[in-house]
Short mmCIF file of N, CA and C in Angstrom, two decimals:
data_model
loop_
_atom_site.label_atom_id
_atom_site.label_comp_id
_atom_site.label_asym_id
_atom_site.label_seq_id
_atom_site.Cartn_x
_atom_site.Cartn_y
_atom_site.Cartn_z
N GLY A 1 -33.50 -40.87 18.35
CA GLY A 1 -33.26 -39.45 18.43
C GLY A 1 -34.50 -38.67 18.01
N GLU A 2 -34.51 -37.40 18.32
CA GLU A 2 -35.66 -36.58 17.94
C GLU A 2 -35.47 -36.05 16.52
N TRP A 3 -36.58 -35.71 15.90
CA TRP A 3 -36.56 -35.17 14.55
C TRP A 3 -36.26 -33.69 14.59
N VAL A 4 -35.56 -33.19 13.58
CA VAL A 4 -35.26 -31.78 13.42
C VAL A 4 -36.01 -31.32 12.17
N ALA A 5 -36.68 -30.16 12.24
CA ALA A 5 -37.48 -29.71 11.11
C ALA A 5 -37.08 -28.30 10.69
N LEU A 6 -37.22 -28.01 9.40
CA LEU A 6 -36.89 -26.70 8.87
C LEU A 6 -37.62 -26.49 7.54
N ILE A 7 -38.21 -25.31 7.34
CA ILE A 7 -38.89 -25.02 6.09
C ILE A 7 -37.88 -24.93 4.95
N VAL A 8 -38.21 -25.53 3.82
CA VAL A 8 -37.33 -25.42 2.65
C VAL A 8 -37.96 -24.60 1.54
N GLU A 9 -39.27 -24.47 1.54
CA GLU A 9 -39.96 -23.61 0.59
C GLU A 9 -41.34 -23.32 1.15
N PRO A 10 -41.96 -22.24 0.71
CA PRO A 10 -43.28 -21.92 1.26
C PRO A 10 -44.24 -23.10 1.10
N GLY A 11 -44.88 -23.47 2.19
CA GLY A 11 -45.87 -24.53 2.16
C GLY A 11 -45.34 -25.92 2.44
N PHE A 12 -44.02 -26.11 2.54
CA PHE A 12 -43.45 -27.42 2.80
C PHE A 12 -42.38 -27.33 3.86
N ILE A 13 -42.22 -28.42 4.60
CA ILE A 13 -41.20 -28.48 5.64
C ILE A 13 -40.32 -29.70 5.39
N LYS A 14 -39.02 -29.52 5.56
CA LYS A 14 -38.06 -30.62 5.48
C LYS A 14 -37.87 -31.14 6.90
N ILE A 15 -38.05 -32.44 7.10
CA ILE A 15 -37.88 -33.03 8.41
C ILE A 15 -36.69 -33.98 8.33
N LEU A 16 -35.71 -33.77 9.21
CA LEU A 16 -34.48 -34.55 9.21
C LEU A 16 -34.36 -35.33 10.50
N HIS A 17 -34.13 -36.62 10.40
CA HIS A 17 -33.84 -37.43 11.58
C HIS A 17 -32.33 -37.41 11.77
N PRO A 18 -31.82 -36.91 12.92
CA PRO A 18 -30.38 -36.72 13.08
C PRO A 18 -29.56 -38.00 13.10
N MET A 19 -30.14 -39.11 13.49
CA MET A 19 -29.37 -40.37 13.54
C MET A 19 -29.33 -41.04 12.17
N THR A 20 -30.47 -41.18 11.51
CA THR A 20 -30.52 -41.89 10.23
C THR A 20 -30.30 -40.96 9.05
N ARG A 21 -30.41 -39.65 9.29
CA ARG A 21 -30.30 -38.61 8.27
C ARG A 21 -31.40 -38.76 7.19
N GLU A 22 -32.47 -39.49 7.54
CA GLU A 22 -33.63 -39.61 6.66
C GLU A 22 -34.30 -38.25 6.55
N VAL A 23 -34.69 -37.87 5.34
CA VAL A 23 -35.34 -36.58 5.11
C VAL A 23 -36.73 -36.82 4.54
N LEU A 24 -37.72 -36.21 5.15
CA LEU A 24 -39.10 -36.27 4.68
C LEU A 24 -39.55 -34.87 4.30
N MET A 25 -40.42 -34.76 3.31
CA MET A 25 -41.05 -33.48 2.96
C MET A 25 -42.52 -33.57 3.37
N GLU A 26 -42.96 -32.59 4.14
CA GLU A 26 -44.34 -32.57 4.60
C GLU A 26 -44.95 -31.20 4.34
N PRO A 27 -46.24 -31.13 3.97
CA PRO A 27 -46.88 -29.82 3.82
C PRO A 27 -47.10 -29.16 5.18
N CYS A 28 -47.06 -27.85 5.20
CA CYS A 28 -47.36 -27.10 6.43
C CYS A 28 -47.84 -25.71 6.06
N ARG A 29 -48.33 -24.98 7.05
CA ARG A 29 -48.84 -23.64 6.79
C ARG A 29 -47.92 -22.55 7.29
N ASP A 30 -47.04 -22.85 8.22
CA ASP A 30 -46.18 -21.83 8.81
C ASP A 30 -44.77 -21.89 8.25
N ARG A 31 -44.10 -20.75 8.29
CA ARG A 31 -42.68 -20.69 7.98
C ARG A 31 -41.94 -20.59 9.30
N TRP A 32 -40.73 -21.07 9.34
CA TRP A 32 -39.99 -21.16 10.59
C TRP A 32 -38.88 -20.15 10.65
N GLU A 33 -38.43 -19.93 11.86
CA GLU A 33 -37.30 -19.05 12.11
C GLU A 33 -36.23 -19.82 12.87
N LEU A 34 -35.01 -19.38 12.71
CA LEU A 34 -33.90 -19.88 13.51
C LEU A 34 -33.65 -18.89 14.63
N SER A 35 -33.21 -19.39 15.76
CA SER A 35 -32.76 -18.55 16.86
C SER A 35 -31.29 -18.87 17.09
N ILE A 36 -30.43 -17.87 16.93
CA ILE A 36 -29.00 -18.02 17.19
C ILE A 36 -28.70 -17.23 18.45
N GLY A 37 -28.06 -17.88 19.41
CA GLY A 37 -27.78 -17.21 20.67
C GLY A 37 -26.52 -17.73 21.34
N GLY A 38 -26.02 -16.94 22.27
CA GLY A 38 -24.89 -17.35 23.09
C GLY A 38 -23.54 -16.81 22.66
N ALA A 39 -23.48 -16.06 21.56
CA ALA A 39 -22.19 -15.51 21.14
C ALA A 39 -21.69 -14.53 22.19
N SER A 40 -20.38 -14.48 22.36
CA SER A 40 -19.77 -13.62 23.36
C SER A 40 -18.67 -12.79 22.72
N GLY A 41 -18.79 -11.46 22.82
CA GLY A 41 -17.77 -10.58 22.27
C GLY A 41 -18.38 -9.40 21.55
N LEU A 42 -17.51 -8.59 20.99
CA LEU A 42 -17.89 -7.34 20.35
C LEU A 42 -18.93 -7.50 19.23
N ASN A 43 -18.83 -8.57 18.45
CA ASN A 43 -19.74 -8.77 17.33
C ASN A 43 -20.96 -9.63 17.67
N ALA A 44 -21.13 -9.99 18.94
CA ALA A 44 -22.26 -10.84 19.34
C ALA A 44 -23.62 -10.26 18.92
N PRO A 45 -23.85 -8.93 19.03
CA PRO A 45 -25.16 -8.41 18.61
C PRO A 45 -25.43 -8.60 17.11
N LEU A 46 -24.39 -8.77 16.32
CA LEU A 46 -24.56 -9.01 14.89
C LEU A 46 -24.93 -10.45 14.60
N VAL A 47 -24.55 -11.35 15.48
CA VAL A 47 -24.76 -12.79 15.30
C VAL A 47 -26.06 -13.24 15.95
N ASP A 48 -26.23 -12.92 17.22
CA ASP A 48 -27.39 -13.40 17.98
C ASP A 48 -28.68 -12.78 17.46
N GLY A 49 -29.73 -13.59 17.42
CA GLY A 49 -31.04 -13.09 17.02
C GLY A 49 -31.85 -14.13 16.29
N ARG A 50 -32.94 -13.67 15.70
CA ARG A 50 -33.86 -14.53 14.96
C ARG A 50 -33.66 -14.31 13.47
N TYR A 51 -33.64 -15.42 12.74
CA TYR A 51 -33.44 -15.41 11.29
C TYR A 51 -34.61 -16.12 10.65
N VAL A 52 -35.28 -15.45 9.72
CA VAL A 52 -36.46 -16.02 9.07
C VAL A 52 -36.07 -16.66 7.74
N GLN A 53 -36.67 -17.81 7.48
CA GLN A 53 -36.47 -18.49 6.20
C GLN A 53 -37.10 -17.63 5.12
N THR A 54 -36.35 -17.36 4.05
CA THR A 54 -36.78 -16.40 3.03
C THR A 54 -37.61 -17.00 1.91
N GLY A 55 -37.59 -18.32 1.77
CA GLY A 55 -38.22 -18.94 0.61
C GLY A 55 -37.25 -19.07 -0.56
N LEU A 56 -36.03 -18.55 -0.39
CA LEU A 56 -34.98 -18.66 -1.40
C LEU A 56 -33.94 -19.67 -0.95
N THR A 57 -33.18 -20.17 -1.91
CA THR A 57 -32.09 -21.08 -1.57
C THR A 57 -30.78 -20.54 -2.13
N LEU A 58 -29.68 -20.97 -1.53
CA LEU A 58 -28.34 -20.65 -2.00
C LEU A 58 -27.52 -21.92 -1.85
N ASN A 59 -26.89 -22.34 -2.91
CA ASN A 59 -26.09 -23.57 -2.91
C ASN A 59 -26.92 -24.78 -2.47
N GLY A 60 -28.20 -24.79 -2.86
CA GLY A 60 -29.07 -25.91 -2.58
C GLY A 60 -29.66 -25.95 -1.18
N ASN A 61 -29.42 -24.93 -0.38
CA ASN A 61 -29.92 -24.89 1.00
C ASN A 61 -30.70 -23.60 1.24
N ASP A 62 -31.55 -23.65 2.26
CA ASP A 62 -32.35 -22.49 2.62
C ASP A 62 -31.50 -21.28 2.94
N LEU A 63 -32.05 -20.12 2.69
CA LEU A 63 -31.40 -18.85 3.00
C LEU A 63 -32.25 -18.15 4.05
N PHE A 64 -31.60 -17.68 5.12
CA PHE A 64 -32.28 -17.03 6.23
C PHE A 64 -31.81 -15.60 6.36
N LYS A 65 -32.73 -14.67 6.61
CA LYS A 65 -32.43 -13.25 6.80
C LYS A 65 -32.71 -12.91 8.26
N LYS A 66 -31.79 -12.18 8.88
CA LYS A 66 -31.99 -11.79 10.27
C LYS A 66 -33.15 -10.81 10.36
N VAL A 67 -34.04 -11.04 11.32
CA VAL A 67 -35.21 -10.19 11.53
C VAL A 67 -34.73 -8.80 11.93
N SER A 68 -35.31 -7.77 11.33
CA SER A 68 -35.02 -6.37 11.62
C SER A 68 -33.56 -5.98 11.39
N ALA A 69 -32.89 -6.67 10.49
CA ALA A 69 -31.48 -6.37 10.20
C ALA A 69 -31.33 -6.10 8.70
N GLN A 70 -30.43 -5.21 8.37
CA GLN A 70 -30.17 -4.88 6.98
C GLN A 70 -29.17 -5.83 6.33
N ASP A 71 -28.22 -6.34 7.12
CA ASP A 71 -27.05 -6.96 6.51
C ASP A 71 -26.60 -8.26 7.15
N GLN A 72 -27.48 -9.01 7.80
CA GLN A 72 -27.08 -10.28 8.38
C GLN A 72 -27.92 -11.41 7.81
N TRP A 73 -27.22 -12.47 7.39
CA TRP A 73 -27.84 -13.64 6.78
C TRP A 73 -27.26 -14.90 7.40
N CYS A 74 -28.03 -15.97 7.43
CA CYS A 74 -27.51 -17.31 7.71
C CYS A 74 -27.60 -18.04 6.38
N ALA A 75 -26.42 -18.35 5.83
CA ALA A 75 -26.35 -18.89 4.47
C ALA A 75 -25.36 -20.05 4.41
N TYR A 76 -25.59 -20.93 3.45
CA TYR A 76 -24.71 -22.08 3.23
C TYR A 76 -23.69 -21.71 2.16
N LEU A 77 -22.44 -21.53 2.58
CA LEU A 77 -21.36 -21.11 1.70
C LEU A 77 -20.18 -22.06 1.89
N ALA A 78 -19.56 -22.50 0.81
CA ALA A 78 -18.36 -23.33 0.87
C ALA A 78 -18.54 -24.54 1.78
N ASP A 79 -19.69 -25.21 1.67
CA ASP A 79 -19.97 -26.45 2.39
C ASP A 79 -20.14 -26.27 3.90
N ARG A 80 -20.44 -25.02 4.35
CA ARG A 80 -20.65 -24.75 5.78
C ARG A 80 -21.72 -23.67 5.92
N TRP A 81 -22.34 -23.62 7.09
CA TRP A 81 -23.28 -22.54 7.42
C TRP A 81 -22.51 -21.37 7.99
N TYR A 82 -22.82 -20.16 7.53
CA TYR A 82 -22.19 -18.92 7.98
C TYR A 82 -23.26 -17.91 8.37
N VAL A 83 -22.95 -17.03 9.32
CA VAL A 83 -23.68 -15.79 9.50
C VAL A 83 -22.81 -14.77 8.79
N CYS A 84 -23.37 -14.17 7.74
CA CYS A 84 -22.57 -13.34 6.84
C CYS A 84 -23.33 -12.09 6.42
N SER A 85 -22.64 -11.23 5.68
CA SER A 85 -23.24 -9.99 5.18
C SER A 85 -23.92 -10.25 3.83
N THR A 86 -24.65 -9.26 3.37
CA THR A 86 -25.25 -9.31 2.05
C THR A 86 -24.17 -9.49 0.99
N GLU A 87 -23.06 -8.78 1.15
CA GLU A 87 -21.94 -8.89 0.20
C GLU A 87 -21.42 -10.33 0.13
N GLN A 88 -21.19 -10.95 1.27
CA GLN A 88 -20.70 -12.34 1.29
C GLN A 88 -21.73 -13.26 0.62
N LYS A 89 -23.01 -13.08 0.95
CA LYS A 89 -24.06 -13.89 0.34
C LYS A 89 -24.12 -13.69 -1.16
N ASP A 90 -24.14 -12.44 -1.58
CA ASP A 90 -24.30 -12.14 -3.01
C ASP A 90 -23.12 -12.61 -3.86
N THR A 91 -21.92 -12.62 -3.26
CA THR A 91 -20.74 -13.08 -4.00
C THR A 91 -20.44 -14.55 -3.74
N ASN A 92 -21.27 -15.19 -2.90
CA ASN A 92 -21.12 -16.61 -2.58
C ASN A 92 -19.71 -16.88 -2.03
N SER A 93 -19.24 -15.97 -1.17
CA SER A 93 -17.90 -16.05 -0.60
C SER A 93 -17.97 -16.39 0.88
N ALA A 94 -17.25 -17.44 1.28
CA ALA A 94 -17.24 -17.83 2.68
C ALA A 94 -16.55 -16.76 3.52
N GLY A 95 -17.08 -16.52 4.70
CA GLY A 95 -16.55 -15.53 5.62
C GLY A 95 -17.71 -14.89 6.35
N GLY A 96 -17.42 -14.18 7.39
CA GLY A 96 -18.48 -13.52 8.14
C GLY A 96 -18.13 -13.40 9.60
N TRP A 97 -19.15 -13.43 10.44
CA TRP A 97 -18.96 -13.31 11.88
C TRP A 97 -19.02 -14.66 12.58
N LEU A 98 -19.56 -15.68 11.90
CA LEU A 98 -19.76 -16.98 12.54
C LEU A 98 -19.84 -18.04 11.46
N TYR A 99 -19.25 -19.21 11.72
CA TYR A 99 -19.43 -20.36 10.83
C TYR A 99 -19.42 -21.64 11.65
N CYS A 100 -20.02 -22.69 11.08
CA CYS A 100 -20.02 -23.97 11.78
C CYS A 100 -18.82 -24.80 11.33
N GLU A 101 -18.27 -25.56 12.27
CA GLU A 101 -17.14 -26.42 11.95
C GLU A 101 -17.54 -27.62 11.12
N GLU A 102 -18.78 -28.07 11.26
CA GLU A 102 -19.24 -29.28 10.57
C GLU A 102 -19.48 -28.99 9.09
N ALA A 103 -18.62 -29.53 8.24
CA ALA A 103 -18.84 -29.40 6.80
C ALA A 103 -19.99 -30.31 6.39
N GLY A 104 -20.82 -29.83 5.49
CA GLY A 104 -21.90 -30.63 4.94
C GLY A 104 -23.14 -30.77 5.81
N ALA A 105 -23.27 -30.02 6.89
CA ALA A 105 -24.48 -30.08 7.72
C ALA A 105 -25.68 -29.69 6.86
N LEU A 106 -26.70 -30.52 6.85
CA LEU A 106 -27.87 -30.25 6.01
C LEU A 106 -28.65 -29.03 6.48
N LEU A 107 -28.66 -28.81 7.78
CA LEU A 107 -29.41 -27.72 8.38
C LEU A 107 -28.50 -26.99 9.37
N PRO A 108 -28.68 -25.68 9.57
CA PRO A 108 -27.86 -25.00 10.57
C PRO A 108 -28.12 -25.54 11.98
N THR A 109 -29.30 -26.07 12.22
CA THR A 109 -29.62 -26.63 13.53
C THR A 109 -28.88 -27.95 13.78
N GLU A 110 -28.37 -28.56 12.73
CA GLU A 110 -27.63 -29.82 12.86
C GLU A 110 -26.20 -29.58 13.34
N ALA A 111 -25.66 -28.40 13.08
CA ALA A 111 -24.28 -28.06 13.48
C ALA A 111 -24.23 -27.81 14.98
N LYS A 112 -23.20 -28.30 15.62
CA LYS A 112 -23.07 -28.15 17.07
C LYS A 112 -21.84 -27.34 17.47
N HIS A 113 -20.92 -27.10 16.57
CA HIS A 113 -19.68 -26.38 16.89
C HIS A 113 -19.58 -25.13 16.02
N TRP A 114 -19.64 -23.98 16.67
CA TRP A 114 -19.67 -22.70 15.96
C TRP A 114 -18.41 -21.90 16.29
N VAL A 115 -17.82 -21.30 15.25
CA VAL A 115 -16.59 -20.52 15.38
C VAL A 115 -16.93 -19.06 15.10
N TYR A 116 -16.56 -18.19 16.03
CA TYR A 116 -16.97 -16.78 16.07
C TYR A 116 -15.77 -15.88 15.75
N TRP A 117 -16.02 -14.82 14.96
CA TRP A 117 -14.99 -13.82 14.65
C TRP A 117 -14.98 -12.77 15.76
N THR A 118 -13.87 -12.69 16.51
CA THR A 118 -13.77 -11.77 17.64
C THR A 118 -13.45 -10.34 17.21
N GLY A 119 -13.06 -10.18 15.98
CA GLY A 119 -12.56 -8.89 15.48
C GLY A 119 -11.08 -8.97 15.21
N ALA A 120 -10.44 -9.98 15.79
CA ALA A 120 -9.00 -10.18 15.61
C ALA A 120 -8.66 -11.62 15.23
N MET A 121 -9.51 -12.57 15.62
CA MET A 121 -9.23 -13.97 15.35
C MET A 121 -10.51 -14.80 15.42
N TRP A 122 -10.44 -16.03 14.88
CA TRP A 122 -11.55 -16.97 14.98
C TRP A 122 -11.43 -17.71 16.30
N GLU A 123 -12.59 -17.91 16.96
CA GLU A 123 -12.61 -18.54 18.27
C GLU A 123 -13.80 -19.50 18.36
N LEU A 124 -13.52 -20.76 18.71
CA LEU A 124 -14.60 -21.72 18.95
C LEU A 124 -15.35 -21.29 20.21
N GLN A 125 -16.67 -21.13 20.09
CA GLN A 125 -17.50 -20.77 21.25
C GLN A 125 -18.55 -21.86 21.43
N THR A 126 -18.30 -22.73 22.40
CA THR A 126 -19.16 -23.89 22.60
C THR A 126 -20.54 -23.54 23.14
N GLN A 127 -20.73 -22.33 23.65
CA GLN A 127 -22.03 -21.93 24.21
C GLN A 127 -23.01 -21.45 23.12
N ILE A 128 -22.55 -21.24 21.90
CA ILE A 128 -23.44 -20.78 20.82
C ILE A 128 -24.38 -21.91 20.43
N SER A 129 -25.65 -21.57 20.28
CA SER A 129 -26.64 -22.56 19.85
C SER A 129 -27.47 -22.00 18.70
N VAL A 130 -27.91 -22.90 17.84
CA VAL A 130 -28.80 -22.57 16.74
C VAL A 130 -29.98 -23.53 16.85
N LYS A 131 -31.17 -22.96 17.05
CA LYS A 131 -32.37 -23.76 17.26
C LYS A 131 -33.51 -23.23 16.40
N LEU A 132 -34.51 -24.08 16.18
CA LEU A 132 -35.73 -23.60 15.55
C LEU A 132 -36.46 -22.72 16.54
N ALA A 133 -36.94 -21.57 16.04
CA ALA A 133 -37.58 -20.60 16.92
C ALA A 133 -39.10 -20.63 16.84
N GLY A 134 -39.69 -21.29 15.85
CA GLY A 134 -41.14 -21.35 15.75
C GLY A 134 -41.65 -20.65 14.51
N ALA A 135 -42.94 -20.46 14.46
CA ALA A 135 -43.58 -19.86 13.29
C ALA A 135 -43.21 -18.40 13.16
N ARG A 136 -43.18 -17.92 11.95
CA ARG A 136 -42.87 -16.52 11.67
C ARG A 136 -43.81 -15.63 12.45
N GLY A 137 -43.24 -14.62 13.07
CA GLY A 137 -44.05 -13.67 13.80
C GLY A 137 -44.11 -13.93 15.29
N GLU A 138 -43.77 -15.15 15.75
CA GLU A 138 -43.79 -15.42 17.19
C GLU A 138 -42.70 -14.61 17.87
N GLY A 139 -43.02 -14.04 19.00
CA GLY A 139 -42.01 -13.34 19.78
C GLY A 139 -41.75 -11.92 19.33
N GLY A 140 -42.32 -11.48 18.23
CA GLY A 140 -42.15 -10.12 17.76
C GLY A 140 -40.80 -9.88 17.12
N PRO A 141 -40.62 -8.74 16.49
CA PRO A 141 -39.37 -8.47 15.79
C PRO A 141 -38.22 -8.22 16.76
N ALA A 142 -37.03 -8.55 16.29
CA ALA A 142 -35.83 -8.30 17.08
C ALA A 142 -35.50 -6.81 17.01
N ALA A 143 -34.74 -6.35 17.97
CA ALA A 143 -34.29 -4.96 17.95
C ALA A 143 -33.38 -4.74 16.75
N ALA A 144 -33.32 -3.53 16.26
CA ALA A 144 -32.45 -3.22 15.13
C ALA A 144 -31.01 -3.53 15.50
N ASP A 145 -30.28 -4.05 14.55
CA ASP A 145 -28.90 -4.45 14.81
C ASP A 145 -27.95 -3.30 14.54
N PRO A 146 -26.87 -3.23 15.31
CA PRO A 146 -25.88 -2.19 15.06
C PRO A 146 -25.09 -2.49 13.79
N ALA A 147 -24.42 -1.48 13.30
CA ALA A 147 -23.53 -1.68 12.16
C ALA A 147 -22.34 -2.51 12.62
N PRO A 148 -21.70 -3.25 11.72
CA PRO A 148 -20.54 -4.04 12.11
C PRO A 148 -19.48 -3.15 12.78
N THR A 149 -18.88 -3.68 13.84
CA THR A 149 -17.90 -2.91 14.59
C THR A 149 -16.48 -3.26 14.23
N GLN A 150 -16.28 -4.41 13.63
CA GLN A 150 -14.95 -4.84 13.22
C GLN A 150 -15.04 -5.38 11.80
N PRO A 151 -13.95 -5.25 11.04
CA PRO A 151 -13.98 -5.89 9.73
C PRO A 151 -14.16 -7.39 9.89
N TRP A 152 -14.73 -7.98 8.91
CA TRP A 152 -14.96 -9.42 8.94
C TRP A 152 -13.65 -10.16 8.93
N GLY A 153 -13.65 -11.29 9.59
CA GLY A 153 -12.45 -12.12 9.61
C GLY A 153 -12.38 -13.02 8.40
N GLN A 154 -11.19 -13.38 8.08
CA GLN A 154 -11.03 -14.41 7.07
C GLN A 154 -11.12 -15.74 7.79
N THR A 155 -11.62 -16.74 7.13
CA THR A 155 -11.66 -18.04 7.75
C THR A 155 -10.26 -18.64 7.71
N PRO A 156 -9.94 -19.57 8.59
CA PRO A 156 -8.56 -20.02 8.75
C PRO A 156 -7.87 -20.48 7.48
N ALA A 157 -8.56 -21.08 6.53
CA ALA A 157 -7.90 -21.61 5.34
C ALA A 157 -7.79 -20.59 4.21
N SER A 158 -8.22 -19.36 4.41
CA SER A 158 -8.31 -18.42 3.30
C SER A 158 -6.96 -17.87 2.87
N GLY A 159 -6.01 -17.73 3.80
CA GLY A 159 -4.67 -17.35 3.41
C GLY A 159 -4.41 -15.86 3.32
N SER A 160 -5.38 -15.04 2.93
CA SER A 160 -5.13 -13.60 2.84
C SER A 160 -6.30 -12.85 3.41
N ALA A 161 -5.99 -11.73 4.05
CA ALA A 161 -7.03 -10.92 4.64
C ALA A 161 -7.81 -10.22 3.53
N ALA A 162 -9.09 -10.11 3.72
CA ALA A 162 -9.93 -9.41 2.76
C ALA A 162 -10.95 -8.58 3.53
N SER A 163 -11.30 -7.45 3.00
CA SER A 163 -12.30 -6.64 3.63
C SER A 163 -13.60 -7.41 3.73
N ARG A 164 -14.21 -7.39 4.90
CA ARG A 164 -15.50 -8.03 5.17
C ARG A 164 -15.46 -9.53 4.95
N GLY A 165 -14.36 -10.18 5.21
CA GLY A 165 -14.36 -11.63 5.20
C GLY A 165 -13.35 -12.19 4.24
N GLY A 166 -13.18 -13.48 4.36
CA GLY A 166 -12.18 -14.13 3.53
C GLY A 166 -12.71 -15.41 2.93
N GLY A 167 -11.79 -16.31 2.68
CA GLY A 167 -12.10 -17.54 1.98
C GLY A 167 -12.76 -18.59 2.84
N ALA A 168 -12.89 -19.76 2.30
CA ALA A 168 -13.60 -20.87 2.94
C ALA A 168 -12.81 -21.43 4.11
N ALA A 169 -13.57 -21.99 5.04
CA ALA A 169 -12.96 -22.65 6.21
C ALA A 169 -12.46 -24.02 5.83
#
């Protein structure tokens, strides 16, 4: 299989082999971005886009901020990757507009099944992809993102509705 790579801190890159799950640390000069695309629905503009590695970690994993966005993050919460708000990130609460079904994925690029909040329910969207986008600055900044159009969904196992998201999946 091919190697998957992702920056874990400034100056170093984590390289993951998807079959053996072997992880190597290598020095590098560039920081990487994630590209999330393919979401379909009212909240798709909040999910799709480029996310830059911040140099910070949350729950032992890299934290990514959406380029040119005030309130969108790709963060590891409750053993899954989520696209979430600053509030969800800061309170370490699972919920948001998107999460991966694969618990324990080391990298968001390792997850293959993404569940999207339609504004009314969670929906598996098999066309969503998360890929490495390249060095910071490639492709220019993304357009400014709109404000959220629907309250955040609760994840299926959360049990009660909460403003801007719910419990863990």
